[in-house]
Short mmCIF file of C-alpha atoms in Angstrom, two decimals:
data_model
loop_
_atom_site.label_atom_id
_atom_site.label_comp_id
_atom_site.label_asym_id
_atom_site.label_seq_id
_atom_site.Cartn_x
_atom_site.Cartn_y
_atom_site.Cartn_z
CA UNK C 1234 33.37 -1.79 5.82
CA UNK C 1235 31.27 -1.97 3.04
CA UNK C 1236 31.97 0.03 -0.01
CA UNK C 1237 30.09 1.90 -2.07
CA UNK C 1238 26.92 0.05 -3.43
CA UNK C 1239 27.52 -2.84 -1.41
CA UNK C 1240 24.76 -4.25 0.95
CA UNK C 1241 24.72 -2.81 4.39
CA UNK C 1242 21.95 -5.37 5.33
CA UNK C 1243 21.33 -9.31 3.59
CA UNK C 1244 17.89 -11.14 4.25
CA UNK C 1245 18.72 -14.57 3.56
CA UNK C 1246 16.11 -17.40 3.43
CA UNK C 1247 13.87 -15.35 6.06
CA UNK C 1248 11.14 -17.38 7.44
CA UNK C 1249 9.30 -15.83 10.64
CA UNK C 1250 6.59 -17.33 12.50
CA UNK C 1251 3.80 -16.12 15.22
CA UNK C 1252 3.54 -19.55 17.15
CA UNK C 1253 1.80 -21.70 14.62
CA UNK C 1254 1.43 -18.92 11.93
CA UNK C 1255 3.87 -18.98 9.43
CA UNK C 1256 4.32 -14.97 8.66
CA UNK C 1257 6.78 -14.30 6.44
CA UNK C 1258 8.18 -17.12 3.84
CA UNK C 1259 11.63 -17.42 2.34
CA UNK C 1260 12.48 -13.67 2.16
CA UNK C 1261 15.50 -12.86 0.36
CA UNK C 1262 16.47 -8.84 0.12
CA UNK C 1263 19.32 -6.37 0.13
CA UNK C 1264 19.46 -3.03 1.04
CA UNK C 1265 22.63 -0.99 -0.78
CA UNK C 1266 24.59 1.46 1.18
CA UNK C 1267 23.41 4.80 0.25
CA UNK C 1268 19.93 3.98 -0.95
CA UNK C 1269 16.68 4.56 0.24
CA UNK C 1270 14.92 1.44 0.14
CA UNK C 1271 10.98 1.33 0.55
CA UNK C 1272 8.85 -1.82 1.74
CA UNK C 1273 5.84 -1.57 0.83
CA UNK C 1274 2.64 -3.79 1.23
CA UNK C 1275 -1.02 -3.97 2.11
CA UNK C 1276 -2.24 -4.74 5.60
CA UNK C 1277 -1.08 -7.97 6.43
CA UNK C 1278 1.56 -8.61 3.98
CA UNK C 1279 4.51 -8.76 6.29
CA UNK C 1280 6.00 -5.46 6.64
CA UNK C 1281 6.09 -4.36 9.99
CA UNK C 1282 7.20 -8.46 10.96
CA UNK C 1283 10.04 -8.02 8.39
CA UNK C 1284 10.89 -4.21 9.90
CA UNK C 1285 11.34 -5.92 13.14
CA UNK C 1286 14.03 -8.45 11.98
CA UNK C 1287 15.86 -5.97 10.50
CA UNK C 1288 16.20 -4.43 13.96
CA UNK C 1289 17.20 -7.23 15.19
CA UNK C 1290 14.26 -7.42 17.38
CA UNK C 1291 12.80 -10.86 16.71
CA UNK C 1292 14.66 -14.09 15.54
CA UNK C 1293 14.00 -15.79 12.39
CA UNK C 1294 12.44 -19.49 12.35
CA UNK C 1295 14.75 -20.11 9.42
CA UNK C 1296 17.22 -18.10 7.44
CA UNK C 1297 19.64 -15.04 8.38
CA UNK C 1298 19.36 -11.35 8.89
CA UNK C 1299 23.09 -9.61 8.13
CA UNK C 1300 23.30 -5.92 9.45
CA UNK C 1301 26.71 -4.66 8.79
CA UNK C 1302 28.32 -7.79 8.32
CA UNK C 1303 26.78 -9.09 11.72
CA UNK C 1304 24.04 -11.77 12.07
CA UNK C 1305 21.31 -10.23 14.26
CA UNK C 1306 20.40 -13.57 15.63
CA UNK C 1307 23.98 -14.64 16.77
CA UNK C 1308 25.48 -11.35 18.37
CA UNK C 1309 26.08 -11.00 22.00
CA UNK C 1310 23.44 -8.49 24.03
CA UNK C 1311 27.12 -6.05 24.08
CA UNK C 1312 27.71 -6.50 20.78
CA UNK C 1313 23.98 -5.79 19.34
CA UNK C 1314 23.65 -2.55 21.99
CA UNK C 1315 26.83 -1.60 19.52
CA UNK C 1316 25.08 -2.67 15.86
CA UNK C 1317 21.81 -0.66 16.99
CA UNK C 1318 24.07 2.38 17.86
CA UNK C 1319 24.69 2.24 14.17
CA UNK C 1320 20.72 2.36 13.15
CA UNK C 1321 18.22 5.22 14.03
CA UNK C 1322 14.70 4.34 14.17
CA UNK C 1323 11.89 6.74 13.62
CA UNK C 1324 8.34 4.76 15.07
CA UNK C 1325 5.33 5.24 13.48
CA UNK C 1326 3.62 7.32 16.21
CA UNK C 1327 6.75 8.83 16.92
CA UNK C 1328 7.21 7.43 20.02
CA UNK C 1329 8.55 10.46 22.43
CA UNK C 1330 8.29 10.42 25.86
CA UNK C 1331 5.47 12.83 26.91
CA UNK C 1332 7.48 13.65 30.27
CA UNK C 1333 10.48 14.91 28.52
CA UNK C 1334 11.04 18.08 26.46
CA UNK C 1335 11.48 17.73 22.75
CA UNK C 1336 15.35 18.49 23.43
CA UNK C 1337 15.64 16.04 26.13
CA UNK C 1338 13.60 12.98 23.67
CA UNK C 1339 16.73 14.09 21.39
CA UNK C 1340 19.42 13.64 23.68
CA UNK C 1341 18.07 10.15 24.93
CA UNK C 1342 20.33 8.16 22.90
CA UNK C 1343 23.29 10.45 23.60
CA UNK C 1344 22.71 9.85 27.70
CA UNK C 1345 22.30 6.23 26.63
CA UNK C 1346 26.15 6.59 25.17
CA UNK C 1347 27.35 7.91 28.50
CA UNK C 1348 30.62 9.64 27.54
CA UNK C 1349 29.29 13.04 26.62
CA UNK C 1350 28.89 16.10 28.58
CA UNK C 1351 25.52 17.92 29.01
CA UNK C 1352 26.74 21.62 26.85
CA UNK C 1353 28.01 18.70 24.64
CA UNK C 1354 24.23 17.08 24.45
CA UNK C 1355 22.40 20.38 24.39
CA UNK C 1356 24.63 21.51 21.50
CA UNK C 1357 23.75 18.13 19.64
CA UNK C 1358 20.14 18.18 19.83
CA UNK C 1359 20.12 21.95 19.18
CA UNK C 1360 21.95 20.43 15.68
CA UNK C 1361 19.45 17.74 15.24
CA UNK C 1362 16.46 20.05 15.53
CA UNK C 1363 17.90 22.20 12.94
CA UNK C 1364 18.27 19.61 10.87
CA UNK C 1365 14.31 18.89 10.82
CA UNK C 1366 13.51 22.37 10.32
CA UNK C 1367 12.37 22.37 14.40
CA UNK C 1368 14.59 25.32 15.28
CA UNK C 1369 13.55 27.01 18.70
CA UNK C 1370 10.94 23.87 19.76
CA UNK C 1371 13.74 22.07 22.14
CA UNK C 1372 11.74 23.21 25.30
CA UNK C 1373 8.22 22.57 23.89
CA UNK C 1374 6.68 19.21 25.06
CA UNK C 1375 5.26 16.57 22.84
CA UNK C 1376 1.85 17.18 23.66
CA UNK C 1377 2.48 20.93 22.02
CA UNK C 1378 3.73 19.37 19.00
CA UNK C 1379 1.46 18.95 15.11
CA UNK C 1380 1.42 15.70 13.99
CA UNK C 1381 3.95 16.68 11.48
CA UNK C 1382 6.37 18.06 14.06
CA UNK C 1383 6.21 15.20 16.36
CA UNK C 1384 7.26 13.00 12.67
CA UNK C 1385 10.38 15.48 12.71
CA UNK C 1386 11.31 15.29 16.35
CA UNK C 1387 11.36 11.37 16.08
CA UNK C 1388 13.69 11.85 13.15
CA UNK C 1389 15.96 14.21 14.87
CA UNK C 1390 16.49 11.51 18.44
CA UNK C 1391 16.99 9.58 15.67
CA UNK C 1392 19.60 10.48 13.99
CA UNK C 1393 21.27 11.80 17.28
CA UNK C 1394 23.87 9.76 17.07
CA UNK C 1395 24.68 10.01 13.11
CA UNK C 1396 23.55 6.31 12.54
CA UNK C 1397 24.91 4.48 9.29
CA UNK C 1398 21.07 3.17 9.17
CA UNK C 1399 18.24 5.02 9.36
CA UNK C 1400 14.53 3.21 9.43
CA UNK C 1401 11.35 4.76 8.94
CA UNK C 1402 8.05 3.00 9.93
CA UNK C 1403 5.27 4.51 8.31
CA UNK C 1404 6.30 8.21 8.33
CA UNK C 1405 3.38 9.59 6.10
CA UNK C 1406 1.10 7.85 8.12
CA UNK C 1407 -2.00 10.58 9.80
CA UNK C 1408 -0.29 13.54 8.22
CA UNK C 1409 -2.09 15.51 5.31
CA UNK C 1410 -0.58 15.60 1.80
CA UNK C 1411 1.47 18.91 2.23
CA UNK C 1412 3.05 17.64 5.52
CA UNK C 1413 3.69 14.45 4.30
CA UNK C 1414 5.56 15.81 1.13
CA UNK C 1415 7.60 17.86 3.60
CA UNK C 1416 8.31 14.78 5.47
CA UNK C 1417 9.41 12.64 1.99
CA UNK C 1418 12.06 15.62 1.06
CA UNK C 1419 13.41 15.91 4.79
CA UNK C 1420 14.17 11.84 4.00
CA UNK C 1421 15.69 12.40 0.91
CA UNK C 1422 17.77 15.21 2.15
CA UNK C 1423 18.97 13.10 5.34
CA UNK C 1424 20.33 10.69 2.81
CA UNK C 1425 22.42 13.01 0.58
CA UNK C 1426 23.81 15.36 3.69
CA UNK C 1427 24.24 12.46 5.91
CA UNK C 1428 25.30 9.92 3.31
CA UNK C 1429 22.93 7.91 5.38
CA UNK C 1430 21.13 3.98 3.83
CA UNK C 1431 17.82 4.70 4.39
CA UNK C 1432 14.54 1.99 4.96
CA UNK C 1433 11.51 3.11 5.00
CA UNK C 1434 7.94 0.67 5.86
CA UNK C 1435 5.04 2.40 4.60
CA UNK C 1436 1.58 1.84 2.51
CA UNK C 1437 2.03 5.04 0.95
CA UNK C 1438 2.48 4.90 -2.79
CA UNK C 1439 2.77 8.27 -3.58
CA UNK C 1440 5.13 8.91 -1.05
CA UNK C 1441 7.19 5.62 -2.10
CA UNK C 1442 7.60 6.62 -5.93
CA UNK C 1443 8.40 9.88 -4.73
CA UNK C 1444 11.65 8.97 -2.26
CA UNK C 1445 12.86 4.95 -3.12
CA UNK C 1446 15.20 3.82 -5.51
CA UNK C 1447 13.89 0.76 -5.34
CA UNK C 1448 11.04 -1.24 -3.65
CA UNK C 1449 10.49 -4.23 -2.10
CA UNK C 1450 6.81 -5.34 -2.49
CA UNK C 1451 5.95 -8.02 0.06
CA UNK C 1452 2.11 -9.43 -0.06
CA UNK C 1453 1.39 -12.26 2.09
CA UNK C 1454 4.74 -12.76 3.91
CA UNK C 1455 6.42 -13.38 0.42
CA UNK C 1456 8.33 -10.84 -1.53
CA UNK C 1457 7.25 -10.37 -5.37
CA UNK C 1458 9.62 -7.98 -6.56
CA UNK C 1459 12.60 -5.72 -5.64
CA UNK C 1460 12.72 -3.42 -8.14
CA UNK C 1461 13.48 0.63 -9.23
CA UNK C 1462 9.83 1.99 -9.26
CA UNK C 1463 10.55 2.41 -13.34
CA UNK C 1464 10.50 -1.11 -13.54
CA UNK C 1465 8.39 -2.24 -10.89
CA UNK C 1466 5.12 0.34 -12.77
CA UNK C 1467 5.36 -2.40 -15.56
CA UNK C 1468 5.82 -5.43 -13.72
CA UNK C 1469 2.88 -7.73 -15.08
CA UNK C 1470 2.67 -9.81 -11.89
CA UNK C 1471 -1.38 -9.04 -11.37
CA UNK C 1472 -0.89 -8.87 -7.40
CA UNK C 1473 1.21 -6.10 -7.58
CA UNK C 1474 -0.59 -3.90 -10.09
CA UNK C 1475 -3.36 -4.75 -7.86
CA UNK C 1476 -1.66 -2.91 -4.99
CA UNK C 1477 -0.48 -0.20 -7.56
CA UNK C 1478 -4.12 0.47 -9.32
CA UNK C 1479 -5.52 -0.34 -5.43
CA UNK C 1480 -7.78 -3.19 -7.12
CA UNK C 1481 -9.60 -5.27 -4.45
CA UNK C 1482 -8.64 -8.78 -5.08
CA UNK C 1483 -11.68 -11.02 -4.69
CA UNK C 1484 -10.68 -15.14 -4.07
CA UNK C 1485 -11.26 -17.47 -6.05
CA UNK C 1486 -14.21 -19.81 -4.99
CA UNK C 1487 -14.96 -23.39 -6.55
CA UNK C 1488 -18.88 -23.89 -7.20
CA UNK C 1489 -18.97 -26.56 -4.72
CA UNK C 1490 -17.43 -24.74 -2.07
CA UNK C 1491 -19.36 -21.74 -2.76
CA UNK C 1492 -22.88 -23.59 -2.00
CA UNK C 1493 -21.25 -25.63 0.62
CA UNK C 1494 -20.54 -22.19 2.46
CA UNK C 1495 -24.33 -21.09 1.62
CA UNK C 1496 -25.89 -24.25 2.92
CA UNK C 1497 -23.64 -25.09 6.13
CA UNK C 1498 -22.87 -28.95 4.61
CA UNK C 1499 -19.91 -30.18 5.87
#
């Protein structure tokens, strides 16, 4: 068991591929136990390919992924159903099944367990639902839900089962400043009550400064830095103030290959 400080998850020498296309290049990261750690990118930089590894749900073309000592790639199906029982995931849309009650989206993963009794569940995600500030909406159905609320239910399935890991993909994503805000303290207050290591994908800057102690910038499949957000506001590198000043960056075109382009010569 790690203790505390130590890495609850090691990205060694990541390399990931798409068939042909080479997505993510020699990634090398680790996530502390009891820190929120924020990956952050623009479109196309890797994030949501590197989320996925972490969750064990693709396998690397090179390199390792270590989740609690365990490498995702080599674990029996038993013994990763166990590892993911030990990570909560809260998807980007939220993900809840539209058939099922708020309550019954919580208790999912606690059916999943099997040894628990149904007072036993109900009590749970009554819990949970506190927890997100979604007292009294167990019985309403997704559909009912704000955009913010459906962020919180996600949250509360969860964390129904009081993971060690907790990932966030894109959780400020659609939702309007106030809500989002809401959503950012909600994370930060998961990790101090819950003593919970936190990851969290997103393309949200404001919301990143606001909850990470420190941030992994990816851009192009390759990390640049992995630093406190102090730090990382003066790195120099000019792709990352780029992404922090939200700069277009235009290529850089040799004369010949610009009028090539313009004339169609081969």
């Amino acid at each position: 068991m790690a203790g505390p400080g130590e890495p609850l998850i090691e990205v060694r020498n990541l390399s990931a591929h798409y068939g042909a296309e080479q997505v993510l290049f020699d990634v090398n990261l680790a996530v502390l136990e009891g820190e929120v750690m924020v990956i952050m990118g623009g479109s196309g930089s890797g994030k949501s390919t590197l989320l996925r590894h972490l969750l064990g749900l693709e396998r690397p073309s090179a390199g390792q992924v270590i989740v609690l000592g365990s490498d995702m790639a080599k674990l029996r199906a038993k013994n990763q159903l166990a590892l993911r029982r030990q990570m909560g995931v809260a998807f980007q849309g939220g993900a809840l099944f539209s058939s099922l009650s708020v309550a019954e989206n919580v208790k999912l993963p606690l059916r999943e367990r099997g040894d628990l009794g149904e007072r036993t569940m109900d009590i749970i995600a009554r819990l949970k639902l506190e927890v997100v500030n979604l007292a009294g909406c167990g019985d309403m159905m997704p559909a009912e839900l704000s955009g913010g609320m459906l962020k919180r239910a996600a949250v509360a399935r969860a964390i129904a089962l009081d993971p060690r890991l907790l990932f966030f993909d894109e959780p400020s994503a659609g939702l309007d400043p106030t809500v989002a805000a809401a959503l950012d303290e909600l994370i930060l207050q998961l990790r101090q009550a819950m003593a919970m290591t936190i990851v969290v994908v997103t393309h949200e800057m404001e919301s990143a400064f606001q909850i990470a102690d420190r941030i992994t910038v990816l851009d192009h499949g390759r990390v640049l830095a992995v630093e406190p957000v102090e730090r990382l506001l003066r790195n120099k590198n000019p792709r990352i103030q780029n992404l922090l000043n939200r700069r277009a960056e235009r290529p850089e075109i040799e004369a010949a290959d610009y009028l090539h382009r313009l004339t169609g010569d081969a």
